[in-house]
């Protein structure tokens, strides 16, 4: 090993590139502790290069140069101020508060899976079902059918409409839904609707454009039941996407081409009047409900919601329907429901994303809509609600059910035991029964206990 020794290397000098009077004092980095003074070498410094063609210039704009629409600003303030006040009065709950609300909801409103109904339909079918009048033990009669997949024209000539009647069980205060009647159909049904003024009467529209009026009958003093066809009529408009009853003897039908027709059933089924949505509404109707005589609400597949009404007493030939655009959804409107909140009439609309609007029918300016509910994900495409509008029910995957309390945002879940995703849910008029489906080939009935 070589022995280390002291050695002085020769000094190598690098001549300065700048004049001596512009040189800065050098600091020995080996021994010094003070930081060097700030310096900038002009020879190596980078300078930002501006391009005249693309350079943007910042300019402070004076308030005198700003132009704004005072009406639009006032309208926005009228819209946002109530929302801010509600948010301040009802701030977002903490996780602990949400958990407590959920527990209280499950205790105060208990929902149970009650019974499964097998339908025997084709693969990948969807379901239609409605509740009729109460039969026994506060349980209503149920009518249900399946809708096979369609590409264009319906060729399913062996469809069936099934009637399920609740029967008391020998033990306990329970009922069991049993199939009591099967009605053959020459085409799949597109829509079903119970007459709210007479719940033994209901209407249906088939895919081939037929409209039927049926009557549910029960023989006095016996358990014999039947479904009787009262009227039928063919429509060149195709299948009615939605049906509703303004009066006991009046049936309103809405078609995909924007036509709305009303039939009078007082003597026979005769066309009363017809209305077509204006050309400014280019999307197909997907939902419809009535608020009264000559007063109805339509939802479309691009998220539009429109109220149509006639304020004057006029003959059918001279009716002038007014149209008001309500608060618009972002996606297709799937559900329209009449409800009352604190004695006032509301229309609850829901789209494919699970966004629900409560439209106050007293207000002319829809920007004043008071309540907007975003149902938590995953998406809920159809809903039902309680009689007071405070509870929203949604069919979930595999026969399960989710429900939400609007007043405090509480959320509860009922576990199911089926396969598939439900595309329909209906609540009975008394709010005690729910039916959801179709799950594979079965409907799921739920019972609500307050």
PDB file of N, CA, C and O in Angstrom, residues 92-108 405 408-413:
ATOM      1  N   UNK A  92     -75.803  19.473   6.114  1.00  0.00           N
ATOM      2  CA  UNK A  92     -75.454  18.088   5.820  1.00  0.00           C
ATOM      3  C   UNK A  92     -75.149  17.329   7.105  1.00  0.00           C
ATOM      4  O   UNK A  92     -74.369  17.791   7.952  1.00  0.00           O
ATOM      5  N   UNK A  93     -75.767  16.161   7.235  1.00  0.00           N
ATOM      6  CA  UNK A  93     -75.595  15.392   8.454  1.00  0.00           C
ATOM      7  C   UNK A  93     -74.229  14.722   8.489  1.00  0.00           C
ATOM      8  O   UNK A  93     -73.658  14.357   7.461  1.00  0.00           O
ATOM      9  N   UNK A  94     -73.697  14.578   9.689  1.00  0.00           N
ATOM     10  CA  UNK A  94     -72.469  13.829   9.881  1.00  0.00           C
ATOM     11  C   UNK A  94     -72.748  12.336   9.746  1.00  0.00           C
ATOM     12  O   UNK A  94     -73.896  11.893   9.751  1.00  0.00           O
ATOM     13  N   UNK A  95     -71.679  11.549   9.621  1.00  0.00           N
ATOM     14  CA  UNK A  95     -71.851  10.119   9.436  1.00  0.00           C
ATOM     15  C   UNK A  95     -72.583   9.491  10.615  1.00  0.00           C
ATOM     16  O   UNK A  95     -73.430   8.606  10.440  1.00  0.00           O
ATOM     17  N   UNK A  96     -72.306   9.957  11.823  1.00  0.00           N
ATOM     18  CA  UNK A  96     -72.994   9.415  12.977  1.00  0.00           C
ATOM     19  C   UNK A  96     -74.478   9.723  12.931  1.00  0.00           C
ATOM     20  O   UNK A  96     -75.330   8.887  13.261  1.00  0.00           O
ATOM     21  N   UNK A  97     -74.814  10.944  12.496  1.00  0.00           N
ATOM     22  CA  UNK A  97     -76.221  11.317  12.394  1.00  0.00           C
ATOM     23  C   UNK A  97     -76.929  10.501  11.323  1.00  0.00           C
ATOM     24  O   UNK A  97     -78.086  10.105  11.494  1.00  0.00           O
ATOM     25  N   UNK A  98     -76.245  10.246  10.190  1.00  0.00           N
ATOM     26  CA  UNK A  98     -76.842   9.435   9.144  1.00  0.00           C
ATOM     27  C   UNK A  98     -77.111   8.012   9.623  1.00  0.00           C
ATOM     28  O   UNK A  98     -78.138   7.415   9.298  1.00  0.00           O
ATOM     29  N   UNK A  99     -76.175   7.453  10.392  1.00  0.00           N
ATOM     30  CA  UNK A  99     -76.359   6.106  10.926  1.00  0.00           C
ATOM     31  C   UNK A  99     -77.544   6.052  11.873  1.00  0.00           C
ATOM     32  O   UNK A  99     -78.360   5.123  11.836  1.00  0.00           O
ATOM     33  N   UNK A 100     -77.667   7.069  12.712  1.00  0.00           N
ATOM     34  CA  UNK A 100     -78.792   7.114  13.641  1.00  0.00           C
ATOM     35  C   UNK A 100     -80.106   7.275  12.889  1.00  0.00           C
ATOM     36  O   UNK A 100     -81.108   6.646  13.234  1.00  0.00           O
ATOM     37  N   UNK A 101     -80.108   8.100  11.825  1.00  0.00           N
ATOM     38  CA  UNK A 101     -81.322   8.286  11.037  1.00  0.00           C
ATOM     39  C   UNK A 101     -81.728   6.994  10.360  1.00  0.00           C
ATOM     40  O   UNK A 101     -82.911   6.658  10.273  1.00  0.00           O
ATOM     41  N   UNK A 102     -80.730   6.243   9.846  1.00  0.00           N
ATOM     42  CA  UNK A 102     -81.030   4.974   9.202  1.00  0.00           C
ATOM     43  C   UNK A 102     -81.629   3.990  10.194  1.00  0.00           C
ATOM     44  O   UNK A 102     -82.595   3.286   9.880  1.00  0.00           O
ATOM     45  N   UNK A 103     -81.079   3.937  11.394  1.00  0.00           N
ATOM     46  CA  UNK A 103     -81.614   3.028  12.412  1.00  0.00           C
ATOM     47  C   UNK A 103     -83.047   3.412  12.778  1.00  0.00           C
ATOM     48  O   UNK A 103     -83.917   2.546  12.935  1.00  0.00           O
ATOM     49  N   UNK A 104     -83.293   4.722  12.915  1.00  0.00           N
ATOM     50  CA  UNK A 104     -84.649   5.162  13.247  1.00  0.00           C
ATOM     51  C   UNK A 104     -85.611   4.827  12.113  1.00  0.00           C
ATOM     52  O   UNK A 104     -86.754   4.437  12.346  1.00  0.00           O
ATOM     53  N   UNK A 105     -85.162   4.989  10.847  1.00  0.00           N
ATOM     54  CA  UNK A 105     -86.025   4.684   9.712  1.00  0.00           C
ATOM     55  C   UNK A 105     -86.385   3.212   9.694  1.00  0.00           C
ATOM     56  O   UNK A 105     -87.549   2.840   9.464  1.00  0.00           O
ATOM     57  N   UNK A 106     -85.417   2.328   9.932  1.00  0.00           N
ATOM     58  CA  UNK A 106     -85.686   0.897   9.930  1.00  0.00           C
ATOM     59  C   UNK A 106     -86.602   0.493  11.072  1.00  0.00           C
ATOM     60  O   UNK A 106     -87.340  -0.490  10.973  1.00  0.00           O
ATOM     61  N   UNK A 107     -86.569   1.252  12.185  1.00  0.00           N
ATOM     62  CA  UNK A 107     -87.456   0.956  13.303  1.00  0.00           C
ATOM     63  C   UNK A 107     -88.851   1.507  13.075  1.00  0.00           C
ATOM     64  O   UNK A 107     -89.852   0.858  13.405  1.00  0.00           O
ATOM     65  N   UNK A 108     -88.938   2.703  12.500  1.00  0.00           N
ATOM     66  CA  UNK A 108     -90.234   3.348  12.325  1.00  0.00           C
ATOM     67  C   UNK A 108     -90.980   2.836  11.094  1.00  0.00           C
ATOM     68  O   UNK A 108     -92.209   2.850  11.073  1.00  0.00           O
ATOM     69  N   UNK A 405     -85.910   8.279   3.170  1.00  0.00           N
ATOM     70  CA  UNK A 405     -86.784   9.281   3.752  1.00  0.00           C
ATOM     71  C   UNK A 405     -86.273  10.647   3.337  1.00  0.00           C
ATOM     72  O   UNK A 405     -85.143  11.032   3.655  1.00  0.00           O
ATOM     73  N   UNK A 408     -85.007  13.635   6.080  1.00  0.00           N
ATOM     74  CA  UNK A 408     -83.706  13.634   6.739  1.00  0.00           C
ATOM     75  C   UNK A 408     -82.630  12.866   5.976  1.00  0.00           C
ATOM     76  O   UNK A 408     -81.510  12.718   6.455  1.00  0.00           O
ATOM     77  N   UNK A 409     -82.952  12.340   4.791  1.00  0.00           N
ATOM     78  CA  UNK A 409     -81.951  11.638   3.993  1.00  0.00           C
ATOM     79  C   UNK A 409     -81.617  10.245   4.471  1.00  0.00           C
ATOM     80  O   UNK A 409     -80.630   9.658   4.014  1.00  0.00           O
ATOM     81  N   UNK A 410     -82.402   9.694   5.384  1.00  0.00           N
ATOM     82  CA  UNK A 410     -82.119   8.349   5.891  1.00  0.00           C
ATOM     83  C   UNK A 410     -82.360   7.315   4.798  1.00  0.00           C
ATOM     84  O   UNK A 410     -83.261   7.451   3.965  1.00  0.00           O
ATOM     85  N   UNK A 411     -81.560   6.273   4.815  1.00  0.00           N
ATOM     86  CA  UNK A 411     -81.579   5.238   3.772  1.00  0.00           C
ATOM     87  C   UNK A 411     -81.582   3.876   4.438  1.00  0.00           C
ATOM     88  O   UNK A 411     -80.846   3.632   5.396  1.00  0.00           O
ATOM     89  N   UNK A 412     -82.446   2.985   3.937  1.00  0.00           N
ATOM     90  CA  UNK A 412     -82.514   1.625   4.466  1.00  0.00           C
ATOM     91  C   UNK A 412     -82.569   0.643   3.309  1.00  0.00           C
ATOM     92  O   UNK A 412     -82.890   1.010   2.175  1.00  0.00           O
ATOM     93  N   UNK A 413     -82.285  -0.615   3.613  1.00  0.00           N
ATOM     94  CA  UNK A 413     -82.143  -1.645   2.586  1.00  0.00           C
ATOM     95  C   UNK A 413     -82.823  -2.918   3.048  1.00  0.00           C
ATOM     96  O   UNK A 413     -82.716  -3.313   4.215  1.00  0.00           O
TER      97      UNK A 413
END
